[in-house]
């Protein structure tokens, strides 16, 4: 069965990229909503599920509870232990992946049409009836603790933790979602049951399905999967107003190369200027070797192997941020160049030539995102969470094409604030102007 699934997945991935897809909006008898793209040519279904909230719903003093809980969803469910669950999934040629982020718990399921009923029943057990057996808890807890201890020696992880703490403070975004050694060690089975009840609730589920399944069948599947979950979850955390100054924070760490994270407040996903900001950032630091930061910091000066920037539109806050790493005696120059490029773009935006080039790239590459059922399902569930309509898939390139140089200048001035560009540097940097 596993070989058959592998062949089918290969066939699905081999399908031509397509942005012209027909999206159906489906409502189940029980009231659950989903987006569906029927693709009956291959007997295979990709199902993507998101529960809004994620690790930000950790209760006070229980940091890491949602992460540990999600790690246990396939470690025993219903009358199956971890081995039994894995064997059942393998016998069905089904696959399940569970993940957690700051804002969502994610579930990705893949199964064959001929074993759909059994695969859905197994998925339901993991979502509704996880057993949280003590032996499984201790096994997964040990894995999480090993990861946390490893992060304490990782310059990137240290920089990420310091950056988030500086920008978000006591908000859940301000600490690692996998918790600390002390917080995870103290979590009890009751804490995990509470985290499960909070994170997996009916009123915050988003669903997309692509493949060999029709609307009526998907409706029945949704009611089966989610009908026994709690109807409502707890309130989401408060919004965060990110406020930074153009300073540098250094975290001493013995390493020959410093890692720097940088950024300031950005634009929320529902902001009318978000798409223009996305295009702008593609030229600033999101476009690989063609981006200004990469060209100035790496290609012209050889200060790094890589530098990039990105928009981080979280549910409760928004950033424009980036990363660079350089030798301790060259990181100061790299930071100075980044600041300079930040300021240049804030003052002038993009040239006409840059705008036309980035439009060509972004509109041409967009259909390539839709290169398989699983990818399409993942995109569709993300669109729902971002409150985009079903027509966004067909309208998106026209929205990009409509942007003008004047739009870029206006949004650059609004988005980029050199005076607020904040850096966290982990390493032994030399020559930095750091407040005492």
One Martini backbone bead per residue (centre of mass of N, CA, C, O) as a GRO file, in nm:
protein
  436
    1UNK     BB    1   0.057   0.063  -0.020
    2UNK     BB    2   0.295   0.259  -0.004
    3UNK     BB    3   0.373   0.233  -0.301
    4UNK     BB    4   0.108   0.336  -0.414
    5UNK     BB    5   0.119   0.616  -0.283
    6UNK     BB    6   0.384   0.702  -0.412
    7UNK     BB    7   0.282   0.691  -0.702
    8UNK     BB    8   0.047   0.891  -0.667
    9UNK     BB    9   0.212   1.130  -0.571
   10UNK     BB   10   0.386   1.149  -0.822
   11UNK     BB   11   0.152   1.206  -1.012
   12UNK     BB   12   0.049   1.460  -0.874
   13UNK     BB   13   0.322   1.619  -0.894
   14UNK     BB   14   0.313   1.593  -1.222
   15UNK     BB   15   0.123   1.793  -1.250
   16UNK     BB   16   0.032   2.066  -1.383
   17UNK     BB   17   0.047   2.379  -1.339
   18UNK     BB   18  -0.233   2.561  -1.169
   19UNK     BB   19  -0.455   2.854  -1.138
   20UNK     BB   20  -0.705   2.726  -1.291
   21UNK     BB   21  -0.932   2.679  -1.048
   22UNK     BB   22  -1.210   2.508  -0.900
   23UNK     BB   23  -1.388   2.652  -0.636
   24UNK     BB   24  -1.557   2.518  -0.367
   25UNK     BB   25  -1.820   2.587  -0.143
   26UNK     BB   26  -1.858   2.410   0.162
   27UNK     BB   27  -2.139   2.278   0.354
   28UNK     BB   28  -2.222   2.110   0.612
   29UNK     BB   29  -2.473   1.985   0.802
   30UNK     BB   30  -2.302   2.101   1.066
   31UNK     BB   31  -2.148   2.385   0.942
   32UNK     BB   32  -1.898   2.325   0.787
   33UNK     BB   33  -1.627   2.475   0.616
   34UNK     BB   34  -1.509   2.458   0.266
   35UNK     BB   35  -1.256   2.397   0.028
   36UNK     BB   36  -1.293   2.272  -0.315
   37UNK     BB   37  -1.103   2.043  -0.536
   38UNK     BB   38  -1.176   1.855  -0.796
   39UNK     BB   39  -0.975   1.535  -0.866
   40UNK     BB   40  -1.059   1.229  -1.018
   41UNK     BB   41  -0.807   1.102  -1.176
   42UNK     BB   42  -0.703   1.046  -0.877
   43UNK     BB   43  -0.717   0.819  -0.594
   44UNK     BB   44  -0.686   1.109  -0.411
   45UNK     BB   45  -0.640   1.289  -0.092
   46UNK     BB   46  -0.615   1.630   0.020
   47UNK     BB   47  -0.596   1.746   0.364
   48UNK     BB   48  -0.656   2.067   0.518
   49UNK     BB   49  -0.592   2.188   0.857
   50UNK     BB   50  -0.702   2.462   1.075
   51UNK     BB   51  -0.631   2.606   1.400
   52UNK     BB   52  -0.686   2.883   1.548
   53UNK     BB   53  -0.397   3.000   1.767
   54UNK     BB   54  -0.221   2.788   1.892
   55UNK     BB   55   0.047   2.867   2.099
   56UNK     BB   56  -0.101   3.135   2.200
   57UNK     BB   57  -0.294   2.948   2.402
   58UNK     BB   58  -0.124   2.931   2.624
   59UNK     BB   59  -0.118   2.913   2.941
   60UNK     BB   60  -0.026   3.044   3.213
   61UNK     BB   61   0.271   2.863   3.281
   62UNK     BB   62   0.228   2.667   2.991
   63UNK     BB   63   0.469   2.662   2.817
   64UNK     BB   64   0.436   2.409   2.557
   65UNK     BB   65   0.163   2.255   2.557
   66UNK     BB   66   0.075   2.257   2.260
   67UNK     BB   67   0.326   2.127   2.142
   68UNK     BB   68   0.311   1.862   2.304
   69UNK     BB   69   0.027   1.782   2.221
   70UNK     BB   70   0.077   1.760   1.914
   71UNK     BB   71   0.305   1.537   1.948
   72UNK     BB   72   0.058   1.323   2.054
   73UNK     BB   73  -0.165   1.263   1.828
   74UNK     BB   74   0.019   0.994   1.713
   75UNK     BB   75   0.062   0.845   2.024
   76UNK     BB   76  -0.239   0.780   2.055
   77UNK     BB   77  -0.573   0.644   1.976
   78UNK     BB   78  -0.816   0.529   2.125
   79UNK     BB   79  -0.718   0.179   2.091
   80UNK     BB   80  -0.433   0.306   2.023
   81UNK     BB   81  -0.116   0.307   2.004
   82UNK     BB   82   0.156   0.420   1.854
   83UNK     BB   83   0.207   0.163   1.691
   84UNK     BB   84  -0.086   0.118   1.598
   85UNK     BB   85  -0.114   0.383   1.445
   86UNK     BB   86   0.117   0.342   1.245
   87UNK     BB   87   0.014   0.072   1.125
   88UNK     BB   88  -0.258   0.175   1.026
   89UNK     BB   89  -0.152   0.391   0.834
   90UNK     BB   90   0.018   0.197   0.659
   91UNK     BB   91  -0.214   0.001   0.573
   92UNK     BB   92  -0.363   0.263   0.425
   93UNK     BB   93  -0.167   0.470   0.296
   94UNK     BB   94  -0.147   0.690   0.513
   95UNK     BB   95  -0.106   1.044   0.605
   96UNK     BB   96   0.021   1.239   0.891
   97UNK     BB   97   0.042   1.590   0.993
   98UNK     BB   98   0.165   1.768   1.279
   99UNK     BB   99   0.138   2.120   1.375
  100UNK     BB  100   0.291   2.425   1.518
  101UNK     BB  101   0.218   2.765   1.579
  102UNK     BB  102   0.144   3.069   1.684
  103UNK     BB  103  -0.163   3.056   1.508
  104UNK     BB  104  -0.152   2.728   1.456
  105UNK     BB  105  -0.298   2.420   1.389
  106UNK     BB  106  -0.171   2.156   1.183
  107UNK     BB  107  -0.327   1.943   0.925
  108UNK     BB  108  -0.207   1.665   0.727
  109UNK     BB  109  -0.381   1.469   0.476
  110UNK     BB  110  -0.336   1.140   0.320
  111UNK     BB  111  -0.551   0.951   0.087
  112UNK     BB  112  -0.729   0.697  -0.032
  113UNK     BB  113  -1.025   0.617  -0.165
  114UNK     BB  114  -1.044   0.307  -0.073
  115UNK     BB  115  -0.955   0.423   0.246
  116UNK     BB  116  -1.116   0.665   0.355
  117UNK     BB  117  -1.284   0.576   0.601
  118UNK     BB  118  -1.043   0.473   0.771
  119UNK     BB  119  -0.869   0.731   0.760
  120UNK     BB  120  -1.076   0.920   0.893
  121UNK     BB  121  -1.108   0.761   1.156
  122UNK     BB  122  -0.811   0.794   1.243
  123UNK     BB  123  -0.809   1.100   1.246
  124UNK     BB  124  -1.031   1.140   1.450
  125UNK     BB  125  -0.889   1.004   1.686
  126UNK     BB  126  -0.653   1.209   1.703
  127UNK     BB  127  -0.843   1.465   1.754
  128UNK     BB  128  -1.057   1.338   1.982
  129UNK     BB  129  -0.881   1.054   2.106
  130UNK     BB  130  -0.642   1.114   2.268
  131UNK     BB  131  -0.452   0.953   2.528
  132UNK     BB  132  -0.200   1.044   2.682
  133UNK     BB  133   0.016   0.856   2.760
  134UNK     BB  134   0.268   0.849   2.979
  135UNK     BB  135   0.487   0.726   2.795
  136UNK     BB  136   0.445   0.925   2.562
  137UNK     BB  137   0.495   1.183   2.712
  138UNK     BB  138   0.791   1.121   2.794
  139UNK     BB  139   0.901   1.081   2.511
  140UNK     BB  140   0.825   1.363   2.392
  141UNK     BB  141   0.946   1.537   2.612
  142UNK     BB  142   1.240   1.452   2.559
  143UNK     BB  143   1.250   1.568   2.274
  144UNK     BB  144   1.188   1.861   2.348
  145UNK     BB  145   1.420   1.905   2.549
  146UNK     BB  146   1.646   1.850   2.348
  147UNK     BB  147   1.574   2.088   2.164
  148UNK     BB  148   1.603   2.315   2.371
  149UNK     BB  149   1.903   2.258   2.444
  150UNK     BB  150   2.006   2.303   2.157
  151UNK     BB  151   1.912   2.603   2.129
  152UNK     BB  152   2.112   2.714   2.355
  153UNK     BB  153   2.357   2.659   2.114
  154UNK     BB  154   2.204   2.840   1.897
  155UNK     BB  155   2.234   3.136   1.743
  156UNK     BB  156   1.961   3.150   1.600
  157UNK     BB  157   1.781   3.083   1.844
  158UNK     BB  158   1.884   3.309   2.025
  159UNK     BB  159   1.807   3.540   1.840
  160UNK     BB  160   1.504   3.478   1.823
  161UNK     BB  161   1.442   3.506   2.125
  162UNK     BB  162   1.545   3.799   2.160
  163UNK     BB  163   1.374   3.933   1.946
  164UNK     BB  164   1.092   3.853   2.056
  165UNK     BB  165   1.126   3.973   2.339
  166UNK     BB  166   1.170   4.270   2.246
  167UNK     BB  167   0.893   4.297   2.076
  168UNK     BB  168   0.670   4.117   2.279
  169UNK     BB  169   0.737   4.019   2.551
  170UNK     BB  170   0.461   3.877   2.728
  171UNK     BB  171   0.375   3.771   2.489
  172UNK     BB  172   0.363   3.474   2.328
  173UNK     BB  173   0.564   3.577   2.102
  174UNK     BB  174   0.809   3.626   2.327
  175UNK     BB  175   0.822   3.303   2.317
  176UNK     BB  176   0.885   2.991   2.281
  177UNK     BB  177   0.660   2.741   2.189
  178UNK     BB  178   0.830   2.498   2.338
  179UNK     BB  179   0.956   2.634   2.568
  180UNK     BB  180   1.100   2.532   2.862
  181UNK     BB  181   1.249   2.327   3.065
  182UNK     BB  182   1.064   2.393   3.306
  183UNK     BB  183   0.781   2.404   3.171
  184UNK     BB  184   0.785   2.118   3.045
  185UNK     BB  185   0.854   1.953   3.303
  186UNK     BB  186   0.568   2.056   3.446
  187UNK     BB  187   0.385   1.912   3.272
  188UNK     BB  188   0.069   1.773   3.255
  189UNK     BB  189  -0.190   1.590   3.153
  190UNK     BB  190  -0.398   1.813   3.215
  191UNK     BB  191  -0.261   2.027   3.041
  192UNK     BB  192  -0.304   1.873   2.773
  193UNK     BB  193  -0.610   1.861   2.782
  194UNK     BB  194  -0.646   2.170   2.786
  195UNK     BB  195  -0.497   2.227   2.520
  196UNK     BB  196  -0.682   2.058   2.342
  197UNK     BB  197  -0.947   2.210   2.404
  198UNK     BB  198  -0.840   2.494   2.303
  199UNK     BB  199  -0.717   2.428   2.006
  200UNK     BB  200  -0.967   2.215   1.933
  201UNK     BB  201  -1.215   2.392   1.766
  202UNK     BB  202  -1.492   2.464   1.579
  203UNK     BB  203  -1.467   2.799   1.563
  204UNK     BB  204  -1.139   2.752   1.425
  205UNK     BB  205  -1.187   2.602   1.152
  206UNK     BB  206  -0.996   2.506   0.856
  207UNK     BB  207  -1.075   2.392   0.511
  208UNK     BB  208  -0.913   2.170   0.264
  209UNK     BB  209  -0.980   2.006  -0.057
  210UNK     BB  210  -0.799   1.768  -0.278
  211UNK     BB  211  -0.961   1.556  -0.516
  212UNK     BB  212  -1.131   1.242  -0.466
  213UNK     BB  213  -1.395   1.449  -0.389
  214UNK     BB  214  -1.704   1.544  -0.290
  215UNK     BB  215  -1.917   1.751  -0.132
  216UNK     BB  216  -2.084   1.543   0.025
  217UNK     BB  217  -1.848   1.382   0.140
  218UNK     BB  218  -1.703   1.616   0.280
  219UNK     BB  219  -1.928   1.684   0.473
  220UNK     BB  220  -1.921   1.414   0.626
  221UNK     BB  221  -1.625   1.431   0.711
  222UNK     BB  222  -1.643   1.686   0.884
  223UNK     BB  223  -1.849   1.584   1.091
  224UNK     BB  224  -1.673   1.348   1.186
  225UNK     BB  225  -1.415   1.509   1.276
  226UNK     BB  226  -1.569   1.777   1.444
  227UNK     BB  227  -1.842   1.712   1.610
  228UNK     BB  228  -1.671   1.636   1.901
  229UNK     BB  229  -1.577   1.904   1.946
  230UNK     BB  230  -1.549   2.187   2.071
  231UNK     BB  231  -1.726   2.469   1.992
  232UNK     BB  232  -1.527   2.645   2.175
  233UNK     BB  233  -1.278   2.874   2.240
  234UNK     BB  234  -1.063   3.073   2.350
  235UNK     BB  235  -0.935   3.358   2.359
  236UNK     BB  236  -0.742   3.557   2.203
  237UNK     BB  237  -0.492   3.737   2.203
  238UNK     BB  238  -0.364   4.024   2.202
  239UNK     BB  239  -0.261   4.278   2.050
  240UNK     BB  240   0.047   4.408   1.895
  241UNK     BB  241   0.251   4.692   1.943
  242UNK     BB  242   0.515   4.758   1.758
  243UNK     BB  243   0.818   4.896   1.919
  244UNK     BB  244   1.106   5.064   1.788
  245UNK     BB  245   1.455   5.112   1.774
  246UNK     BB  246   1.770   5.203   1.623
  247UNK     BB  247   1.909   4.946   1.761
  248UNK     BB  248   2.151   4.737   1.946
  249UNK     BB  249   2.160   4.394   2.041
  250UNK     BB  250   2.381   4.202   2.247
  251UNK     BB  251   2.472   3.849   2.243
  252UNK     BB  252   2.692   3.674   2.390
  253UNK     BB  253   2.901   3.448   2.179
  254UNK     BB  254   3.094   3.173   2.099
  255UNK     BB  255   3.185   3.290   1.773
  256UNK     BB  256   3.304   3.365   1.447
  257UNK     BB  257   2.990   3.420   1.384
  258UNK     BB  258   2.745   3.644   1.335
  259UNK     BB  259   2.401   3.690   1.425
  260UNK     BB  260   2.136   3.877   1.255
  261UNK     BB  261   1.844   4.044   1.352
  262UNK     BB  262   1.578   4.230   1.181
  263UNK     BB  263   1.339   4.508   1.252
  264UNK     BB  264   0.984   4.597   1.228
  265UNK     BB  265   0.704   4.714   1.171
  266UNK     BB  266   0.421   4.625   0.980
  267UNK     BB  267   0.171   4.456   0.787
  268UNK     BB  268  -0.123   4.348   0.766
  269UNK     BB  269  -0.296   4.130   0.568
  270UNK     BB  270  -0.559   4.344   0.550
  271UNK     BB  271  -0.397   4.548   0.418
  272UNK     BB  272  -0.410   4.731   0.127
  273UNK     BB  273  -0.068   4.730   0.117
  274UNK     BB  274   0.042   4.439   0.122
  275UNK     BB  275   0.112   4.367  -0.172
  276UNK     BB  276   0.308   4.599  -0.214
  277UNK     BB  277   0.497   4.510   0.014
  278UNK     BB  278   0.571   4.241  -0.110
  279UNK     BB  279   0.701   4.355  -0.365
  280UNK     BB  280   0.908   4.531  -0.226
  281UNK     BB  281   1.056   4.301  -0.070
  282UNK     BB  282   1.153   4.141  -0.311
  283UNK     BB  283   1.368   4.364  -0.375
  284UNK     BB  284   1.510   4.397  -0.107
  285UNK     BB  285   1.503   4.056   0.030
  286UNK     BB  286   1.315   3.821  -0.140
  287UNK     BB  287   1.494   3.764  -0.434
  288UNK     BB  288   1.761   3.678  -0.371
  289UNK     BB  289   2.016   3.758  -0.592
  290UNK     BB  290   1.831   4.018  -0.690
  291UNK     BB  291   1.849   4.159  -0.437
  292UNK     BB  292   1.971   4.426  -0.277
  293UNK     BB  293   2.099   4.298  -0.026
  294UNK     BB  294   2.254   4.079  -0.175
  295UNK     BB  295   2.413   4.263  -0.361
  296UNK     BB  296   2.551   4.448  -0.140
  297UNK     BB  297   2.650   4.235   0.081
  298UNK     BB  298   2.764   4.003  -0.111
  299UNK     BB  299   2.851   4.076  -0.405
  300UNK     BB  300   3.016   4.350  -0.347
  301UNK     BB  301   3.146   4.266  -0.031
  302UNK     BB  302   3.150   3.977   0.105
  303UNK     BB  303   2.982   3.952   0.404
  304UNK     BB  304   2.806   3.702   0.292
  305UNK     BB  305   2.598   3.430   0.202
  306UNK     BB  306   2.331   3.564   0.345
  307UNK     BB  307   2.033   3.774   0.280
  308UNK     BB  308   1.712   3.872   0.430
  309UNK     BB  309   1.361   3.944   0.380
  310UNK     BB  310   1.030   3.980   0.550
  311UNK     BB  311   0.691   3.914   0.597
  312UNK     BB  312   0.518   3.918   0.924
  313UNK     BB  313   0.180   3.812   0.936
  314UNK     BB  314   0.031   3.799   1.200
  315UNK     BB  315  -0.255   3.794   1.384
  316UNK     BB  316  -0.127   4.010   1.633
  317UNK     BB  317   0.106   4.094   1.422
  318UNK     BB  318   0.362   4.298   1.248
  319UNK     BB  319   0.641   4.245   1.016
  320UNK     BB  320   0.970   4.348   0.918
  321UNK     BB  321   1.232   4.118   0.835
  322UNK     BB  322   1.568   3.967   0.912
  323UNK     BB  323   1.889   3.814   0.789
  324UNK     BB  324   2.235   3.783   0.910
  325UNK     BB  325   2.576   3.668   0.842
  326UNK     BB  326   2.904   3.727   1.001
  327UNK     BB  327   3.185   3.817   1.076
  328UNK     BB  328   3.281   3.978   1.354
  329UNK     BB  329   3.458   4.198   1.172
  330UNK     BB  330   3.181   4.246   0.956
  331UNK     BB  331   2.895   4.307   1.079
  332UNK     BB  332   2.896   4.615   1.089
  333UNK     BB  333   2.897   4.655   0.782
  334UNK     BB  334   2.640   4.499   0.718
  335UNK     BB  335   2.451   4.681   0.885
  336UNK     BB  336   2.512   4.944   0.738
  337UNK     BB  337   2.408   4.852   0.461
  338UNK     BB  338   2.120   4.787   0.544
  339UNK     BB  339   2.046   5.065   0.641
  340UNK     BB  340   2.096   5.205   0.372
  341UNK     BB  341   1.890   5.042   0.201
  342UNK     BB  342   1.646   5.111   0.369
  343UNK     BB  343   1.658   5.417   0.318
  344UNK     BB  344   1.650   5.424   0.011
  345UNK     BB  345   1.374   5.286  -0.021
  346UNK     BB  346   1.209   5.482   0.154
  347UNK     BB  347   1.276   5.736  -0.041
  348UNK     BB  348   1.228   5.581  -0.356
  349UNK     BB  349   1.182   5.295  -0.399
  350UNK     BB  350   1.117   5.201  -0.718
  351UNK     BB  351   1.191   5.131  -1.020
  352UNK     BB  352   1.062   5.064  -1.318
  353UNK     BB  353   1.244   4.822  -1.378
  354UNK     BB  354   1.203   4.671  -1.113
  355UNK     BB  355   0.897   4.642  -1.133
  356UNK     BB  356   0.884   4.481  -1.398
  357UNK     BB  357   1.059   4.244  -1.305
  358UNK     BB  358   0.887   4.156  -1.056
  359UNK     BB  359   0.628   4.105  -1.208
  360UNK     BB  360   0.726   3.884  -1.395
  361UNK     BB  361   0.803   3.689  -1.171
  362UNK     BB  362   0.537   3.677  -0.996
  363UNK     BB  363   0.338   3.598  -1.230
  364UNK     BB  364   0.499   3.349  -1.342
  365UNK     BB  365   0.526   3.184  -1.057
  366UNK     BB  366   0.242   3.140  -0.943
  367UNK     BB  367   0.143   2.871  -1.086
  368UNK     BB  368   0.376   2.692  -0.952
  369UNK     BB  369   0.232   2.653  -0.675
  370UNK     BB  370   0.017   2.456  -0.838
  371UNK     BB  371   0.181   2.139  -0.817
  372UNK     BB  372  -0.049   2.010  -0.627
  373UNK     BB  373  -0.277   1.902  -0.411
  374UNK     BB  374  -0.135   1.977  -0.148
  375UNK     BB  375  -0.059   2.264  -0.224
  376UNK     BB  376  -0.343   2.364  -0.278
  377UNK     BB  377  -0.464   2.308  -0.001
  378UNK     BB  378  -0.267   2.492   0.152
  379UNK     BB  379  -0.346   2.754   0.010
  380UNK     BB  380  -0.653   2.754   0.070
  381UNK     BB  381  -0.636   2.763   0.380
  382UNK     BB  382  -0.475   3.027   0.391
  383UNK     BB  383  -0.684   3.208   0.252
  384UNK     BB  384  -0.899   3.181   0.467
  385UNK     BB  385  -0.731   3.298   0.705
  386UNK     BB  386  -0.691   3.574   0.521
  387UNK     BB  387  -0.968   3.653   0.387
  388UNK     BB  388  -0.987   3.534   0.102
  389UNK     BB  389  -1.112   3.489  -0.189
  390UNK     BB  390  -1.170   3.265  -0.449
  391UNK     BB  391  -1.069   3.494  -0.667
  392UNK     BB  392  -0.764   3.539  -0.601
  393UNK     BB  393  -0.628   3.341  -0.792
  394UNK     BB  394  -0.724   3.510  -1.058
  395UNK     BB  395  -0.651   3.820  -0.946
  396UNK     BB  396  -0.359   3.856  -0.843
  397UNK     BB  397  -0.197   3.939  -1.100
  398UNK     BB  398  -0.360   4.199  -1.155
  399UNK     BB  399  -0.277   4.339  -0.892
  400UNK     BB  400   0.021   4.349  -0.959
  401UNK     BB  401   0.005   4.498  -1.238
  402UNK     BB  402  -0.133   4.768  -1.107
  403UNK     BB  403   0.121   4.855  -1.001
  404UNK     BB  404   0.313   5.140  -0.913
  405UNK     BB  405   0.562   5.353  -0.850
  406UNK     BB  406   0.389   5.523  -0.660
  407UNK     BB  407   0.310   5.293  -0.475
  408UNK     BB  408   0.599   5.222  -0.387
  409UNK     BB  409   0.669   5.493  -0.258
  410UNK     BB  410   0.443   5.505  -0.053
  411UNK     BB  411   0.498   5.225   0.088
  412UNK     BB  412   0.789   5.269   0.162
  413UNK     BB  413   0.738   5.513   0.351
  414UNK     BB  414   0.545   5.352   0.538
  415UNK     BB  415   0.712   5.084   0.607
  416UNK     BB  416   0.997   5.218   0.612
  417UNK     BB  417   1.212   5.260   0.919
  418UNK     BB  418   1.526   5.341   0.997
  419UNK     BB  419   1.478   5.447   1.300
  420UNK     BB  420   1.344   5.138   1.375
  421UNK     BB  421   1.585   4.957   1.316
  422UNK     BB  422   1.632   4.645   1.462
  423UNK     BB  423   1.898   4.470   1.645
  424UNK     BB  424   2.020   4.132   1.678
  425UNK     BB  425   2.330   4.008   1.822
  426UNK     BB  426   2.513   3.699   1.786
  427UNK     BB  427   2.833   3.714   1.951
  428UNK     BB  428   3.159   3.890   1.858
  429UNK     BB  429   3.132   4.186   1.786
  430UNK     BB  430   3.281   4.448   1.586
  431UNK     BB  431   3.220   4.799   1.586
  432UNK     BB  432   2.971   4.861   1.746
  433UNK     BB  433   2.692   5.077   1.820
  434UNK     BB  434   2.630   5.036   2.156
  435UNK     BB  435   2.444   5.072   2.407
  436UNK     BB  436   2.527   5.103   2.759
   0.00000   0.00000   0.00000
